[in-house]
Structure formats: C-alpha cells, structure tokens
XYZ file of C-alpha atoms in Angstrom:
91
model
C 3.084 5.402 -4.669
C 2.892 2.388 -2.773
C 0.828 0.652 0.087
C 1.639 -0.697 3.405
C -0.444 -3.154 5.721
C -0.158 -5.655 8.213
C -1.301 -8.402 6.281
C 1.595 -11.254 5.068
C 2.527 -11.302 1.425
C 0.353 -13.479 -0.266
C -2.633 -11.668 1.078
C -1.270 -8.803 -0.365
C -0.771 -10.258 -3.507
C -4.159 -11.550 -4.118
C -5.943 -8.045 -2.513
C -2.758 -6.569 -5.493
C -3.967 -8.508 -8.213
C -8.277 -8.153 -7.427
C -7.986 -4.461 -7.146
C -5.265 -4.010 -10.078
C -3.172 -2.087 -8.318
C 0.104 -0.515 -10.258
C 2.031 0.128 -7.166
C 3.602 -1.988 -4.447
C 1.801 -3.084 -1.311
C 4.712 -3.635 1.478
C 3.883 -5.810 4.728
C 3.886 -4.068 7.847
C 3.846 -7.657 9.908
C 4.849 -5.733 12.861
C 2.891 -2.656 12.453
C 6.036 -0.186 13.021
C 4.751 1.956 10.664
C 0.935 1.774 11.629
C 2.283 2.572 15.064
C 4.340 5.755 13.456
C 1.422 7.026 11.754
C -1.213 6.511 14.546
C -2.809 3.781 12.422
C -2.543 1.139 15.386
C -4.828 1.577 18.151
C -7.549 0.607 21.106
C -10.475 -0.953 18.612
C -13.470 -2.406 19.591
C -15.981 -5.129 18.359
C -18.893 -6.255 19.698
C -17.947 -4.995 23.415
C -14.370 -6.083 22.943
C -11.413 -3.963 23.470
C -8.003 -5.193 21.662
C -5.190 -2.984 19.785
C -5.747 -3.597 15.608
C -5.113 -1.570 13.138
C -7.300 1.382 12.122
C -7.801 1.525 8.782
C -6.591 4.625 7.341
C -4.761 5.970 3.777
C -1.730 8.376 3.942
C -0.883 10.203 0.426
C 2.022 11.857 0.643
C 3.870 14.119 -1.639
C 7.757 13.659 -3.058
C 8.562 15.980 -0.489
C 7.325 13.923 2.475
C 4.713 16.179 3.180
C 1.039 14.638 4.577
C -1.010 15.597 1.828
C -4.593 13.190 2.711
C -4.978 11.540 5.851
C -7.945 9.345 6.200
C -8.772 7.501 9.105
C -11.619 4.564 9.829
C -11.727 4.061 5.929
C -14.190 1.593 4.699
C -12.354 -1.323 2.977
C -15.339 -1.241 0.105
C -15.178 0.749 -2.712
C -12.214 2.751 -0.914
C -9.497 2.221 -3.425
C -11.878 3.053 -6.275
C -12.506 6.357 -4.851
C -9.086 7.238 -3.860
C -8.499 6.851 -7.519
C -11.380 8.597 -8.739
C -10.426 11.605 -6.018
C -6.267 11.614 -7.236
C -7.515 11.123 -10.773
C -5.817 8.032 -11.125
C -6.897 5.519 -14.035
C -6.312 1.612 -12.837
C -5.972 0.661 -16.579
C-alpha cells in the first residue's frame, strides 16, 4: 500500500506521522500521476476556476486491478474510514 500526493516531502511527513500511517506517502510534485488517474482537474472556489487536484483514493489490488475509486473525498476523518472499510488496524 502506499500514498501519492502533490504535496513536497515534509508535508507528507508530518500528515505520515499525525495520521500514523504504516505505508509510504510518495510526492507527486508534478501531478503525473493525478493527471493519469483523472485526479487533476477544472476546480472551483468561491467563483474561481483553476486546475488542482481532486481529491480522490485509488486501492488497487496486486494485480493492478482498480478495486475503490473515490473521488471529491473529504480530507476529515477520510483515512480513518478507509481503514475501518479495508479493515485495517493503524496500531
């Protein structure tokens, strides 16, 4: 299992170490794979159109197969439920 996101590495080692994650987080500075998975689109805030990244979770299998796709996640609570939903224990 492991992560990927935009953010640089020491964001992603604090947001590693306050959730307790036990697998890697890999930066995604140029959003190659964001763009691969259709995570990187048209957004908009407040009125404002601009390209971001959409927040979404990908589990896939050993085989490579899609097995979740989640898009427009909420960044609260989301990793506790994935783990609650995969059956996943953070300790």
């Amino acid at each position: 299992m492991l992560g990927v996101s935009p953010d640089k590495l020491p964001a992603l080692k604090k947001f590693t170490q306050n959730e307790e994650l036990t697998f890697p987080l890999l930066s995604d500075a140029d959003h190659a794979v964001a763009e691969a998975y259709g995570a990187w689109g048209e957004k908009k805030n407040y009125g404002k159109v601009y390209e971001g990244l959409i927040r979404s979770t990908f589990v896939i299998d050993e085989q490579g197969t899609i097995k979740i796709a989640q898009y427009n996640v909420r960044a609260t609570g989301h990793v506790a439920k994935l783990r609650r939903d995969m059956g996943i224990d953070p300790k």
